[in-house]
Coordinates of C-alpha atoms and ligand atoms in Angstrom, one line a residue:
X297 CA 217.6 58.1 90.2
X298 CA 219.2 54.9 91.2
X299 CA 216.6 52.1 91.1
X300 CA 216.2 49.6 94.0
X301 CA 218.0 46.6 92.5
X302 CA 219.9 43.5 93.6
X303 CA 223.6 44.0 94.4
X304 CA 226.1 41.2 94.4
X305 CA 229.7 41.3 95.7
X306 CA 231.6 38.2 94.4
X307 CA 235.1 37.5 95.8
X308 CA 236.4 35.6 92.8
X309 CA 236.2 35.9 89.0
X310 CA 234.6 32.5 88.8
X311 CA 231.8 33.6 91.2
X312 CA 231.3 36.8 89.1
X313 CA 231.1 34.8 85.9
X314 CA 228.5 32.5 87.4
X315 CA 226.4 35.4 88.5
X316 CA 226.7 37.0 85.0
X317 CA 225.5 33.8 83.3
X318 CA 222.6 33.1 85.7
X319 CA 221.1 36.5 86.2
X320 CA 219.2 38.4 83.6
X321 CA 219.9 42.1 82.8
X322 CA 222.9 42.3 85.2
X323 CA 225.6 44.8 84.8
X324 CA 229.1 44.9 86.2
X325 CA 230.0 47.8 88.4
X326 CA 233.6 48.7 89.1
X327 CA 234.3 52.4 90.0
X328 CA 230.8 53.3 89.1
X329 CA 231.7 56.6 87.5
X330 CA 229.9 55.7 84.3
X331 CA 227.2 53.3 85.8
X332 CA 226.0 55.6 88.6
X333 CA 226.1 58.7 86.3
X334 CA 224.1 56.6 83.8
X335 CA 221.4 55.7 86.4
X336 CA 221.1 59.4 87.4
X337 CA 220.8 60.5 83.8
X338 CA 218.3 57.6 83.1
X339 CA 220.5 56.6 80.2
X340 CA 218.9 53.9 77.9
X341 CA 222.0 51.8 78.5
X342 CA 220.9 51.2 82.1
X343 CA 217.1 51.3 82.1
X344 CA 216.8 47.5 81.9
X345 CA 219.5 46.8 84.5
X346 CA 218.0 44.5 87.1
X347 CA 221.1 43.8 89.2
X348 CA 224.6 45.0 89.7
X349 CA 227.7 42.8 90.2
X350 CA 230.4 44.8 92.1
X351 CA 233.8 43.4 91.1
X352 CA 235.8 45.5 93.6
X353 CA 236.2 42.6 96.1
X354 CA 238.0 40.4 93.6
X355 CA 241.7 40.8 94.6
X356 CA 243.4 39.8 91.3
X357 CA 241.5 42.5 89.4
X358 CA 243.4 45.1 91.4
X359 CA 246.9 43.9 90.8
X360 CA 249.7 45.3 88.5
X361 CA 252.5 42.9 87.7
X362 CA 255.2 42.4 85.1
X363 CA 256.9 39.6 83.2
X364 CA 260.0 39.9 81.0
X365 CA 258.1 41.1 78.0
X366 CA 254.9 42.7 79.3
X367 CA 253.0 44.5 82.0
X368 CA 249.7 43.1 83.3
X369 CA 247.2 45.6 84.7
X370 CA 244.2 44.2 86.5
X371 CA 241.0 45.6 85.0
X372 CA 239.8 46.8 88.4
X373 CA 242.9 49.1 88.9
X374 CA 242.0 52.7 89.3
X375 CA 243.7 55.4 87.4
X376 CA 245.4 56.6 90.6
X377 CA 246.9 53.1 91.0
X378 CA 248.1 53.2 87.4
X379 CA 249.6 56.7 87.9
X380 CA 251.4 55.6 91.1
X381 CA 252.6 52.3 89.8
X382 CA 256.5 52.3 89.5
X383 CA 256.4 49.6 86.8
X384 CA 253.9 51.6 84.7
X385 CA 255.9 54.8 85.3
X386 CA 259.0 53.1 84.0
X387 CA 257.6 51.2 81.0
X388 CA 254.6 53.4 79.9
X389 CA 255.1 57.1 80.8
X390 CA 252.5 58.1 78.2
X391 CA 249.9 55.9 79.9
X392 CA 250.7 57.6 83.2
X393 CA 250.4 61.0 81.6
X394 CA 247.1 60.1 79.9
X395 CA 245.7 58.5 83.1
X396 CA 246.7 61.5 85.3
X397 CA 244.5 63.7 83.1
X398 CA 241.4 61.7 83.6
X399 CA 238.6 63.7 85.3
X400 CA 239.8 64.8 88.7
X401 CA 241.6 63.2 91.6
X402 CA 238.3 62.0 93.0
X403 CA 237.3 60.5 89.7
X404 CA 240.8 58.9 89.3
X405 CA 240.5 57.4 92.8
X406 CA 237.3 55.5 91.7
X407 CA 237.4 55.1 87.9
X408 CA 239.1 51.9 86.7
X409 CA 241.1 51.2 83.5
X410 CA 238.9 48.2 82.7
X411 CA 235.7 50.2 83.0
X412 CA 237.2 52.9 80.8
X413 CA 238.6 50.6 78.1
X414 CA 236.3 47.7 78.5
X415 CA 239.4 46.2 76.9
X416 CA 241.3 43.3 75.6
X417 CA 240.9 40.1 77.6
X418 CA 237.3 39.4 78.4
X419 CA 236.7 36.0 80.1
X420 CA 233.5 34.0 80.3
X421 CA 232.7 30.8 82.1
X422 CA 233.3 28.8 79.0
X423 CA 236.6 30.1 77.8
X424 CA 238.9 33.1 77.7
X425 CA 239.9 35.3 74.9
X426 CA 242.5 38.0 74.2
X427 CA 242.2 40.6 71.5
X428 CA 243.7 44.0 70.5
X429 CA 241.9 47.0 71.8
X430 CA 241.1 48.3 68.3
X431 CA 239.1 45.1 67.5
X432 CA 237.4 45.1 70.9
X433 CA 236.0 48.6 70.5
X434 CA 233.1 48.7 68.0
X435 CA 231.4 52.1 68.3
X436 CA 230.5 54.5 71.1
X437 CA 229.2 52.5 74.1
X438 CA 229.5 49.3 72.1
X439 CA 232.3 46.7 72.5
X440 CA 232.7 43.0 71.8
X441 CA 232.1 42.2 75.5
X442 CA 229.4 39.5 75.7
X443 CA 226.8 39.6 78.5
X444 CA 228.5 36.8 80.4
X445 CA 232.1 38.2 80.2
X446 CA 234.4 40.2 82.4
X447 CA 237.4 42.2 81.4
X448 CA 240.1 40.8 83.7
X449 CA 243.2 42.6 82.6
X450 CA 245.0 44.9 80.1
X451 CA 248.3 43.4 78.8
X452 CA 250.8 45.9 77.4
X453 CA 253.9 44.7 75.6
X454 CA 257.0 46.4 76.8
X455 CA 259.0 48.4 74.3
X456 CA 262.7 49.1 74.0
X457 CA 264.0 52.3 75.6
X458 CA 264.6 53.8 72.1
X459 CA 260.9 54.6 71.7
X460 CA 259.9 58.1 72.7
X461 CA 256.4 59.4 72.9
X462 CA 254.2 62.4 73.6
X463 CA 250.6 62.8 74.6
X464 CA 248.2 65.8 74.8
X465 CA 244.7 66.2 76.0
X466 CA 242.7 69.2 75.0
X467 CA 239.7 69.9 77.1
X468 CA 237.5 72.9 77.8
X469 CA 239.1 73.2 81.2
X470 CA 242.3 71.8 82.8
X471 CA 240.4 69.6 85.3
X472 CA 237.2 67.5 85.3
X473 CA 236.8 68.1 81.6
X474 CA 235.9 65.6 78.9
X475 CA 238.5 65.4 76.2
X476 CA 237.7 67.4 73.0
X477 CA 240.8 66.1 71.3
X478 CA 243.6 63.8 72.5
X479 CA 246.7 62.9 70.4
X480 CA 249.4 60.3 71.2
X481 CA 252.5 59.6 69.2
X482 CA 255.1 57.0 70.0
X483 CA 258.1 56.7 67.7
X484 CA 261.3 54.7 67.3
X485 CA 263.7 56.8 65.2
X486 CA 266.8 55.0 64.1
X487 CA 269.5 56.8 62.0
X488 CA 267.1 59.8 61.5
X489 CA 264.5 57.5 59.9
X490 CA 261.2 56.3 61.4
X491 CA 261.7 52.6 62.2
X492 CA 258.3 52.3 64.0
X493 CA 255.4 54.6 64.8
X494 CA 252.1 54.3 66.7
X495 CA 249.9 57.3 66.2
X496 CA 246.5 57.6 67.7
X497 CA 243.8 60.0 68.6
X498 CA 240.8 60.0 71.0
X499 CA 237.7 62.2 70.8
X500 CA 238.6 63.5 67.3
X501 CA 236.8 60.4 65.9
X502 CA 233.7 58.7 67.4
X503 CA 236.0 56.2 69.2
X504 CA 239.7 56.5 70.0
X505 CA 241.8 54.9 67.2
X506 CA 245.2 54.5 65.7
X507 CA 245.8 55.8 62.1
X508 CA 247.4 52.9 60.2
X509 CA 247.3 54.9 56.9
X510 CA 249.4 57.7 58.5
X511 CA 251.7 55.2 60.2
X512 CA 252.3 53.5 56.8
X513 CA 253.1 56.9 55.2
X514 CA 255.6 57.6 58.0
X515 CA 257.4 54.2 58.1
X516 CA 261.1 54.3 57.0
X517 CA 260.9 58.0 56.0
X518 CA 263.7 60.3 57.0
X519 CA 262.5 62.7 59.8
X520 CA 262.1 66.2 58.6
X521 CA 259.8 69.1 59.5
X522 CA 258.1 68.8 56.1
X523 CA 257.4 65.1 56.8
X524 CA 255.8 65.9 60.3
X525 CA 253.7 68.7 58.7
X526 CA 252.6 66.4 55.9
X527 CA 251.6 63.6 58.4
X528 CA 249.7 66.1 60.6
X529 CA 247.8 67.6 57.6
X530 CA 246.9 64.2 56.3
X531 CA 245.7 63.0 59.7
X532 CA 243.3 65.9 59.8
X533 CA 242.0 65.1 56.3
X534 CA 241.6 61.5 57.3
X535 CA 239.6 62.4 60.4
X536 CA 237.4 64.8 58.3
X537 CA 236.8 61.9 55.8
X538 CA 235.6 59.7 58.7
X539 CA 233.5 62.2 60.6
X540 CA 232.2 64.4 57.9
X541 CA 231.7 68.2 58.1
X542 CA 230.4 69.3 61.5
X543 CA 229.6 72.6 63.1
X544 CA 232.9 72.3 65.0
X545 CA 235.1 71.4 62.0
X546 CA 236.3 74.9 61.3
X547 CA 237.7 75.0 64.8
X548 CA 238.6 71.4 65.4
X549 CA 240.4 70.6 62.1
X550 CA 243.3 73.1 62.4
X551 CA 243.6 72.5 66.1
X552 CA 243.8 68.7 65.5
X553 CA 246.4 69.2 62.8
X554 CA 248.5 71.5 65.0
X555 CA 248.3 69.0 67.9
X556 CA 249.3 66.2 65.6
X557 CA 252.3 68.2 64.4
X558 CA 253.2 69.2 68.0
X559 CA 253.0 65.6 69.4
X560 CA 255.0 64.1 66.5
X561 CA 257.6 66.8 66.9
X562 CA 257.8 66.2 70.7
X563 CA 258.1 62.5 70.2
X564 CA 260.8 62.8 67.6
X565 CA 262.8 65.5 69.5
X566 CA 262.4 63.9 72.9
X567 CA 260.1 66.3 74.7
X568 CA 257.7 64.1 76.7
Ligands
LIG752 C1 233.2 64.0 86.2 C2 233.8 62.9 85.3 C3 234.9 63.2 84.6 C4 235.5 62.2 83.7 N1 236.6 62.5 83.0 C5 237.1 61.5 82.1 C6 238.3 61.8 81.3 O1 238.9 62.9 81.4 N2 238.7 60.9 80.5 C7 238.1 59.7 80.4 O2 238.5 58.8 79.6 N3 237.0 59.4 81.1 C8 236.5 60.3 82.0 N4 235.3 60.0 82.7 C9 234.7 58.7 82.5 C10 234.9 57.6 83.5 O3 235.5 58.0 84.7 C11 235.6 56.4 82.9 O4 235.0 55.9 81.8 C12 235.9 55.3 84.0 O5 237.2 54.8 83.7 C13 234.9 54.1 84.0 O6 235.4 53.2 84.9 P1 234.6 52.8 86.2 O7 235.4 51.8 86.9 O8 234.0 53.9 86.9 O9 233.4 52.0 85.4 P2 231.9 51.7 85.8 O10 231.1 52.9 85.8 O11 231.9 50.9 87.0 O12 231.5 50.8 84.5 C14 231.5 51.3 83.2 C15 231.1 50.2 82.2 O13 232.1 49.2 82.1 C16 231.6 47.9 82.6 N5 232.7 47.3 83.3 C17 233.4 47.9 84.3 N6 234.4 47.1 84.6 C18 234.3 46.0 83.8 C19 235.1 44.8 83.7 N7 236.1 44.5 84.4 N8 234.6 43.8 82.8 C20 233.5 44.1 82.0 N9 232.8 45.2 82.1 C21 233.2 46.1 83.0 C22 230.3 48.3 83.4 O14 229.4 47.2 83.3 C23 229.8 49.5 82.7 O15 229.1 49.2 81.5 C24 234.8 60.9 83.6 C25 233.7 60.7 84.3 C26 233.2 61.6 85.2 C27 231.9 61.3 86.0

């Protein structure tokens, strides 16, 4: 049940930050797809919430813009906005693909990228900070966001056109399904060798993560089927090491390894 609590609608980031620092037990609400569900489920993350700060009326949080080297996505942008943005479509097709698989159309129309990531540029009344996503995410439902901070934007560095990527989400159904495993591979192959690689998975590990060990193994190696198989097998072993044996391992491990192989293959041979 949603409790009877105070509800604020600031029009600027400064106003929101002031509310955050003055009020006790306040929570930001953006699309509300986690917050409202949390209230309904009486999740312990929300039982102490005494007030909500709705950030939807802050215009700059809804903007997507670009500079020469990067793309700036306001934390309040919905996944529908991300999917429909020409600049994101041009620069980050994998992000468009991943965003278009979130929940359902109704969820994507509400859910924001900031709410989902609780990402890399939180800002408090005292100062602002920027950090890589991997550092920001600590463990499930726990980030480095302080009580008086707002995520204002996600900044993505543009990449040269020689990078190719592939992404796959495995869920129990095609729509409105939570990810069981997601895999993303982004590679820059020069003269048949891997000049750069970013390889990540979500849901296979407690929080989404890149695999620096696998990336290091792949760097500067000549591309071959054997190499892609080796990287896929070792990714599975790494995940197993991190998560330990579970009831689902017998199913998940080979599926994860196959998906890793498939996404590396698609990234190398250009099938997005
Ligand atoms: C049916 C259903 C299907 C779903 N499917 C998927 C899926 O396929 N993939 C997936 O990844 N997720 C999925 N989700 C999860 C959910 O939609 C996302 O996590 C969503 O992006 C959260 O964004 P929001 O704007 O709704 O966040 P809210 O619910 O408004 O907030 C979520 C949390 O983030 C905080 N927050 C929000 N914005 C900010 C900000 N700018 N600064 C600081 N803190 C902030 C809030 O205080 C709260 O703690 C699904 C949810 C539902 C209900």
